[in-house]
JSON list of C-alpha atoms in Angstrom, two decimals:
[
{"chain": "P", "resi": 369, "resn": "UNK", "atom": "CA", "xyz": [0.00, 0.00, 0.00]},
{"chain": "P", "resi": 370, "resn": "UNK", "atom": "CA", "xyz": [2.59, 2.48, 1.03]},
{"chain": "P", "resi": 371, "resn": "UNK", "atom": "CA", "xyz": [4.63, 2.27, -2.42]},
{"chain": "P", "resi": 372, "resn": "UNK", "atom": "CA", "xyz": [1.38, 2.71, -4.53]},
{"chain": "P", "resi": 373, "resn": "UNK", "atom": "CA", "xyz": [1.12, 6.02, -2.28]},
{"chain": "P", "resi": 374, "resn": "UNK", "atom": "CA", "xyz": [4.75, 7.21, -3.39]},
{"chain": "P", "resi": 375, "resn": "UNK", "atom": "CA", "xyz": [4.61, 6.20, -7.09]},
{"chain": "P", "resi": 376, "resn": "UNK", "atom": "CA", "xyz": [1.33, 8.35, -6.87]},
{"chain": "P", "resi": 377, "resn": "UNK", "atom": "CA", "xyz": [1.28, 10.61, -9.74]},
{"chain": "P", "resi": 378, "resn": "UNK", "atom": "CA", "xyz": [5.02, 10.48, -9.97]},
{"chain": "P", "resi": 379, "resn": "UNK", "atom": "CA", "xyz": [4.32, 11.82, -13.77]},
{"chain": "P", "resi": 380, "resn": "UNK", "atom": "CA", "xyz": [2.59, 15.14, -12.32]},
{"chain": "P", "resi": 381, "resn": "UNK", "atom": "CA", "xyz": [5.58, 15.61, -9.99]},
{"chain": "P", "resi": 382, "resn": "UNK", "atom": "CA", "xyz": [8.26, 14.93, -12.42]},
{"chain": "P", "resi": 383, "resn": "UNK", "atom": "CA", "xyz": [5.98, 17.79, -14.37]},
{"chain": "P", "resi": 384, "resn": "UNK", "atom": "CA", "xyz": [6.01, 19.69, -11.10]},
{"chain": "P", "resi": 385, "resn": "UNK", "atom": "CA", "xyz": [10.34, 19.58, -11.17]},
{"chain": "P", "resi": 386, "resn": "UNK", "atom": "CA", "xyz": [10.41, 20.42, -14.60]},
{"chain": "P", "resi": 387, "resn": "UNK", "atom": "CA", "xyz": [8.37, 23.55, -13.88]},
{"chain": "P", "resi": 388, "resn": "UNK", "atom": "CA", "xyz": [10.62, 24.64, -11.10]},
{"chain": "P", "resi": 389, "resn": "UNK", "atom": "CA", "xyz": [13.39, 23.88, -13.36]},
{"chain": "P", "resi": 390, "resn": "UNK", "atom": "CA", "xyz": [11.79, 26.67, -16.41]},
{"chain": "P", "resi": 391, "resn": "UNK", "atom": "CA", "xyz": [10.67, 28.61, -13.22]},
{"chain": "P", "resi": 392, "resn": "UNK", "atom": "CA", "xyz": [14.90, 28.98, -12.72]},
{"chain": "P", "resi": 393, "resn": "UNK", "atom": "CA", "xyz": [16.00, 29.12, -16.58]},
{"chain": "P", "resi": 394, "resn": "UNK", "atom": "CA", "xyz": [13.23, 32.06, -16.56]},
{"chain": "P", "resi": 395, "resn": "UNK", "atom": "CA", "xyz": [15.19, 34.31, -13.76]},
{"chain": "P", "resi": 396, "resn": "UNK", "atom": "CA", "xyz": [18.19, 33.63, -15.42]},
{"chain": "P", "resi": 397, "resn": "UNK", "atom": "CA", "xyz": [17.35, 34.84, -19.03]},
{"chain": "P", "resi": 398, "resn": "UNK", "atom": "CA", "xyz": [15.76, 37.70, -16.78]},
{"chain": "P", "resi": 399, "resn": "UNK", "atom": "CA", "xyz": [18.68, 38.86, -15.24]},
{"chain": "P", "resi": 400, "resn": "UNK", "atom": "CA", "xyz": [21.14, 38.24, -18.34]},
{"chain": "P", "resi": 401, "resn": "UNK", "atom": "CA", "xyz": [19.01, 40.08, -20.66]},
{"chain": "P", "resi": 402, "resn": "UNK", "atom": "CA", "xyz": [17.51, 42.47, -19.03]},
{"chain": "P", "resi": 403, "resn": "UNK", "atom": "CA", "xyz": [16.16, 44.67, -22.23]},
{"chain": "P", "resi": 404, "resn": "UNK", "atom": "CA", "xyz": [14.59, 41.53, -23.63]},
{"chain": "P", "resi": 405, "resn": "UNK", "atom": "CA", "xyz": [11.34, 43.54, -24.39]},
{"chain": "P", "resi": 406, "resn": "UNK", "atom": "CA", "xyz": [8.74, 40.55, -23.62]},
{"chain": "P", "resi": 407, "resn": "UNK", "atom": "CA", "xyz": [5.64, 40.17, -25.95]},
{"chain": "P", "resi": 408, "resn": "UNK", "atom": "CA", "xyz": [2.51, 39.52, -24.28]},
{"chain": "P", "resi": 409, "resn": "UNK", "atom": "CA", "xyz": [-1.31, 39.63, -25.44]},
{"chain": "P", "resi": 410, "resn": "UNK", "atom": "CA", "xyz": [0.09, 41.41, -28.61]},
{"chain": "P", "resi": 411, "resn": "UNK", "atom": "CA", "xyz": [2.27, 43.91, -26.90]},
{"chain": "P", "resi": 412, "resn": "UNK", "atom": "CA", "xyz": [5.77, 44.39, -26.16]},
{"chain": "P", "resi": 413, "resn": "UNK", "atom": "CA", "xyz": [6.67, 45.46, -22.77]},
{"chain": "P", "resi": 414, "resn": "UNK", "atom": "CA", "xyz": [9.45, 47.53, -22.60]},
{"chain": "P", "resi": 415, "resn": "UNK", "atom": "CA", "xyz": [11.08, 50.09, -20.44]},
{"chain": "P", "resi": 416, "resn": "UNK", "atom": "CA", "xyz": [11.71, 50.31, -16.06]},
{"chain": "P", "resi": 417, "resn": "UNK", "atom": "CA", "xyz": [8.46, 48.39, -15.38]},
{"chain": "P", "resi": 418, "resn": "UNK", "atom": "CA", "xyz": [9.37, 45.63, -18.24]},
{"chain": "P", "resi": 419, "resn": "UNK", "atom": "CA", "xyz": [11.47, 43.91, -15.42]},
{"chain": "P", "resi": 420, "resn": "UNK", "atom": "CA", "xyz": [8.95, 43.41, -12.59]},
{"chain": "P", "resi": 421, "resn": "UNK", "atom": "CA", "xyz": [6.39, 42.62, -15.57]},
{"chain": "P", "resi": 422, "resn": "UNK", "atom": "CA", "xyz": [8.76, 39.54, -17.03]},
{"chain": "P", "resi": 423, "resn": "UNK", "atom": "CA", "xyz": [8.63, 37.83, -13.13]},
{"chain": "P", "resi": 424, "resn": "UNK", "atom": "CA", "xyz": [5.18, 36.87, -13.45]},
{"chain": "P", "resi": 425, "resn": "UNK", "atom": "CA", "xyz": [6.63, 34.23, -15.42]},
{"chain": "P", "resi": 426, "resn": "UNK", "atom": "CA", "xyz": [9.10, 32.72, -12.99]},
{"chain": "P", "resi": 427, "resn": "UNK", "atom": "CA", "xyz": [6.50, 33.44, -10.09]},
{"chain": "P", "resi": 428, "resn": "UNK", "atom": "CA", "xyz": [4.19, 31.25, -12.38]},
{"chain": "P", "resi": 429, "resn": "UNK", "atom": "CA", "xyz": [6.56, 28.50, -12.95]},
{"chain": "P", "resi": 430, "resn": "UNK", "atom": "CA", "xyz": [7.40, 27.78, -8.88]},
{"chain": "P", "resi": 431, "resn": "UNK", "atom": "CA", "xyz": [4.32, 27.99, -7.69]},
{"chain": "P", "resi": 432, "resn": "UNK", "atom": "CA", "xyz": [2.63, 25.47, -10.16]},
{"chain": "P", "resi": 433, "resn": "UNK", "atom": "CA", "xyz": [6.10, 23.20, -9.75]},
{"chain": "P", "resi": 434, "resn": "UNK", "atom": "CA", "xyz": [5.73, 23.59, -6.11]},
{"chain": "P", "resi": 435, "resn": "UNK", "atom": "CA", "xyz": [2.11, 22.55, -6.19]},
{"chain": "P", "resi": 436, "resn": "UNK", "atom": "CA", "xyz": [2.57, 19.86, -8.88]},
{"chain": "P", "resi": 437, "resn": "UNK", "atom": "CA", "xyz": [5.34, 18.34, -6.79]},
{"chain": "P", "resi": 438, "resn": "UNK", "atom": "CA", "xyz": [3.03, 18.12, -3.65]},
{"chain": "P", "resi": 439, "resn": "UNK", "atom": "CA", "xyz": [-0.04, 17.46, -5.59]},
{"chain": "P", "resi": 440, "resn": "UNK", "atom": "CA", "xyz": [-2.01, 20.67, -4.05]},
{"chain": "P", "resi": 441, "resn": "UNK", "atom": "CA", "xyz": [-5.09, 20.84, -5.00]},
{"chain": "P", "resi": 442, "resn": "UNK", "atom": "CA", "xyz": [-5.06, 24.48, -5.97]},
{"chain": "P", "resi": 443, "resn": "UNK", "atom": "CA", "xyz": [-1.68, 23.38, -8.48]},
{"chain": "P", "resi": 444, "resn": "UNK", "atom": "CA", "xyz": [-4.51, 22.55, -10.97]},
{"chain": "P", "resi": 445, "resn": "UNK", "atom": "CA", "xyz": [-6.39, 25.17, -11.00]},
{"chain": "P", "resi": 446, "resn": "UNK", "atom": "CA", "xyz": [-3.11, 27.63, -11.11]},
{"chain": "P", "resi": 447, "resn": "UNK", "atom": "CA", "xyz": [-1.83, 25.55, -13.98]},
{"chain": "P", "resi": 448, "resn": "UNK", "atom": "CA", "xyz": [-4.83, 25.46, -15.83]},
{"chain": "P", "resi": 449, "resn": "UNK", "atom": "CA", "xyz": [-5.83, 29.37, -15.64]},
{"chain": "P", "resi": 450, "resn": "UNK", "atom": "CA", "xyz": [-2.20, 29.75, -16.85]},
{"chain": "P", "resi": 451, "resn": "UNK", "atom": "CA", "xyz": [-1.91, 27.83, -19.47]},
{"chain": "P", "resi": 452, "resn": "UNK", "atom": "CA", "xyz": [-5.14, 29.39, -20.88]},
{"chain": "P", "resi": 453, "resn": "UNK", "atom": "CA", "xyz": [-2.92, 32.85, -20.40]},
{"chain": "P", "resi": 454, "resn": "UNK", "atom": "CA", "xyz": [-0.62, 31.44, -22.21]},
{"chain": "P", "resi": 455, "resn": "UNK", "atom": "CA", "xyz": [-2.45, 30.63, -25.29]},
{"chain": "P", "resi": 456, "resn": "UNK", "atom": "CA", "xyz": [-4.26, 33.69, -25.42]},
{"chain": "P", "resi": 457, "resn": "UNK", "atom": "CA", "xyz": [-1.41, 35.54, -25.10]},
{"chain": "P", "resi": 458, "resn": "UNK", "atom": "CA", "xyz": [-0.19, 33.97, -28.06]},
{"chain": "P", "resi": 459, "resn": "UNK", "atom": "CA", "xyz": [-2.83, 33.64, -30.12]},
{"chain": "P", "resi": 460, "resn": "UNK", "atom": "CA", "xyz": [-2.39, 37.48, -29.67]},
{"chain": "P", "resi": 461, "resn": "UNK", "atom": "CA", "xyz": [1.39, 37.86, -30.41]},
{"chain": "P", "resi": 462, "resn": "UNK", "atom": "CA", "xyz": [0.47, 36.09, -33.73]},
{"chain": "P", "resi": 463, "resn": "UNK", "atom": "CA", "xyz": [-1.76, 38.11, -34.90]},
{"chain": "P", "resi": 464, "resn": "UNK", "atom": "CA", "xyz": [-0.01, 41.00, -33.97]},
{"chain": "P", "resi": 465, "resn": "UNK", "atom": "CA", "xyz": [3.24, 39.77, -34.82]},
{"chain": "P", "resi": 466, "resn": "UNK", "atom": "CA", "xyz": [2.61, 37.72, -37.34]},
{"chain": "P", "resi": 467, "resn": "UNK", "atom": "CA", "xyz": [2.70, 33.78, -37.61]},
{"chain": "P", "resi": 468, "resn": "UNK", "atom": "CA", "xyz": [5.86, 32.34, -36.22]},
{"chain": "P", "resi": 469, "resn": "UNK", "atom": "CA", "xyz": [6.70, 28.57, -36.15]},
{"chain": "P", "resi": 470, "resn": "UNK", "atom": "CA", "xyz": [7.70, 28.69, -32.51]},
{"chain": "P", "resi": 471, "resn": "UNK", "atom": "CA", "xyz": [4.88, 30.09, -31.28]},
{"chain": "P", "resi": 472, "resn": "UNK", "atom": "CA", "xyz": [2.80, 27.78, -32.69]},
{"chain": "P", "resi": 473, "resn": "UNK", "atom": "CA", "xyz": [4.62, 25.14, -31.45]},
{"chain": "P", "resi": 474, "resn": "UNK", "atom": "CA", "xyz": [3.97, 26.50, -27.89]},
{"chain": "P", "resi": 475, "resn": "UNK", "atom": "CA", "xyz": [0.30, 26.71, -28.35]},
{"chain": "P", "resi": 476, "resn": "UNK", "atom": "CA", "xyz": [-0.19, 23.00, -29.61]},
{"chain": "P", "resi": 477, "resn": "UNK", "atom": "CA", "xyz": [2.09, 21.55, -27.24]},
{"chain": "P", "resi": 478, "resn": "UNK", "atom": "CA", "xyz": [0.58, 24.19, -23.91]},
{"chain": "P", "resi": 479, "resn": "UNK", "atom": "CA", "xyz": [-3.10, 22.51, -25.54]},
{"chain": "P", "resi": 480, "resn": "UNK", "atom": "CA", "xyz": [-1.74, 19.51, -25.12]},
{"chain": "P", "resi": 481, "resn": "UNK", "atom": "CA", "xyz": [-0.38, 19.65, -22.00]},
{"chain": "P", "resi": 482, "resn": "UNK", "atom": "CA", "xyz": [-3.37, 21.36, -20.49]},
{"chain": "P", "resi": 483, "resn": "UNK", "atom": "CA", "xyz": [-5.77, 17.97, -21.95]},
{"chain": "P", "resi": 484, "resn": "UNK", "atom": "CA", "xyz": [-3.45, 15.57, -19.99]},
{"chain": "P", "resi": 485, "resn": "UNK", "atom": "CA", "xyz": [-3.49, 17.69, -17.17]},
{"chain": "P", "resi": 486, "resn": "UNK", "atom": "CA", "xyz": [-7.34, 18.00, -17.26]},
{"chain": "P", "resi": 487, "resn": "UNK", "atom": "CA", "xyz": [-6.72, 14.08, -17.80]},
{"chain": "P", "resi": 488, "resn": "UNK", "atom": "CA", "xyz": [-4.90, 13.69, -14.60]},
{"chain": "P", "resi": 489, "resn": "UNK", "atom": "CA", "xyz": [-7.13, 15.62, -12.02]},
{"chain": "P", "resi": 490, "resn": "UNK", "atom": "CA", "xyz": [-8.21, 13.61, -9.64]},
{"chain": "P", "resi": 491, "resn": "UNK", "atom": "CA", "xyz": [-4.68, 13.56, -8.43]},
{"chain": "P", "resi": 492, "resn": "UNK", "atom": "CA", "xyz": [-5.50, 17.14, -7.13]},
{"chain": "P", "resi": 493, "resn": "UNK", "atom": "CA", "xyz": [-8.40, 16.33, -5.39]},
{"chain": "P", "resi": 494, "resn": "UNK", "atom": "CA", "xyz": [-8.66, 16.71, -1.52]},
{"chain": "P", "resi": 495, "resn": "UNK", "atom": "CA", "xyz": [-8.91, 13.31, -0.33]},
{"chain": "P", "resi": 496, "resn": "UNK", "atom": "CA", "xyz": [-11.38, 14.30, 2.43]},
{"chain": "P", "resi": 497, "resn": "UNK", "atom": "CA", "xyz": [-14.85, 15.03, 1.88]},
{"chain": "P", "resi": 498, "resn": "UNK", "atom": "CA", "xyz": [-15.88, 18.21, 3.22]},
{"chain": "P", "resi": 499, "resn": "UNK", "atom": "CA", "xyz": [-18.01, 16.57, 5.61]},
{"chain": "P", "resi": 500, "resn": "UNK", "atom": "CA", "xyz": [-14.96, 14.73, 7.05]},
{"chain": "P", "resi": 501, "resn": "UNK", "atom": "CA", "xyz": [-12.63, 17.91, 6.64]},
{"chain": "P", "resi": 502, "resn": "UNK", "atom": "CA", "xyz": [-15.19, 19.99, 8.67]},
{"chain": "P", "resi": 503, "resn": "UNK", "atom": "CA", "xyz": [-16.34, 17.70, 11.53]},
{"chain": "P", "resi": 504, "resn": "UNK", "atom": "CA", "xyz": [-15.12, 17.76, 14.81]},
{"chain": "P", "resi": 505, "resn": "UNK", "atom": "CA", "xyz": [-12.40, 15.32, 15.38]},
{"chain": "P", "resi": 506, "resn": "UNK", "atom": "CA", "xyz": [-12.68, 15.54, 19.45]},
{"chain": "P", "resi": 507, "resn": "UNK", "atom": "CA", "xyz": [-15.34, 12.88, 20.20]},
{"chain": "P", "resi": 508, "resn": "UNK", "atom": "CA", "xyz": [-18.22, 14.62, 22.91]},
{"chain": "P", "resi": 509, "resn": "UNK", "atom": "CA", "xyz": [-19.33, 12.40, 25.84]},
{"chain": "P", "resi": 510, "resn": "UNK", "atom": "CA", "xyz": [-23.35, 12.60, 26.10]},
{"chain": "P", "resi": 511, "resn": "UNK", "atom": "CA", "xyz": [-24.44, 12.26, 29.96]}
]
């Protein structure tokens, strides 16, 4: 019993190291190219504020690895909602920008992604039912 607990959804946390491992590669393109002007929902950010805009994506990345690795139940949610800003984002950047291979690329492999994930959901659930989560684990006496 105890090593089907650990090999749990082993695929969602090796997901869940690879995001902390982007969420990393992310800070250091940040800091190494700082006047990268990023491109996002059609626009490119640019300028002082450019900086504090391009560590959402970082932010992003560790807190979905983090969850992913511990299988929190908000992880899917998180990853979900971002994924969707991720393809919206670039849906917009292509029209705007035109088509670009790469982009593409990203937004057929983030769909994909974001249908196994959908796939694998119940390994976010709580495991107690809110009835159980909310009673009162002290045990009253009745005299």
């Amino acid at each position: 019993m105890m090593q089907q607990t650990n090999q749990r959804g082993i695929d969602i946390k090796l997901f869940g190291a690879l995001f902390v491992l982007v969420g990393l590669l992310d800070l250091l393109i940040i800091e190494w190219f700082p006047h990268y002007a990023l491109k996002l929902f059609g626009v490119m950010v640019a300028g002082p504020m450019a900086y504090v805009v391009k560590l959402h994506s970082p932010a992003a990345h560790f807190l979905i690895g983090y969850g992913f690795i511990f299988l929190r139940p908000w992880a899917w949610g998180l990853a979900m909602a971002y994924g969707g800003f991720g393809l919206i984002s670039e849906l917009m950047n292509q029209w705007e920008f035109g088509f670009h291979q790469l982009r593409t690329g990203f937004m057929v492999t983030t769909a994909l992604f974001l249908c196994y994930v959908a796939w694998r959901r119940v390994l976010f659930a709580d495991p107690l039912s809110p009835d159980t989560r909310l009673a009162s684990s002290s045990h009253e006496v009745h005299l």
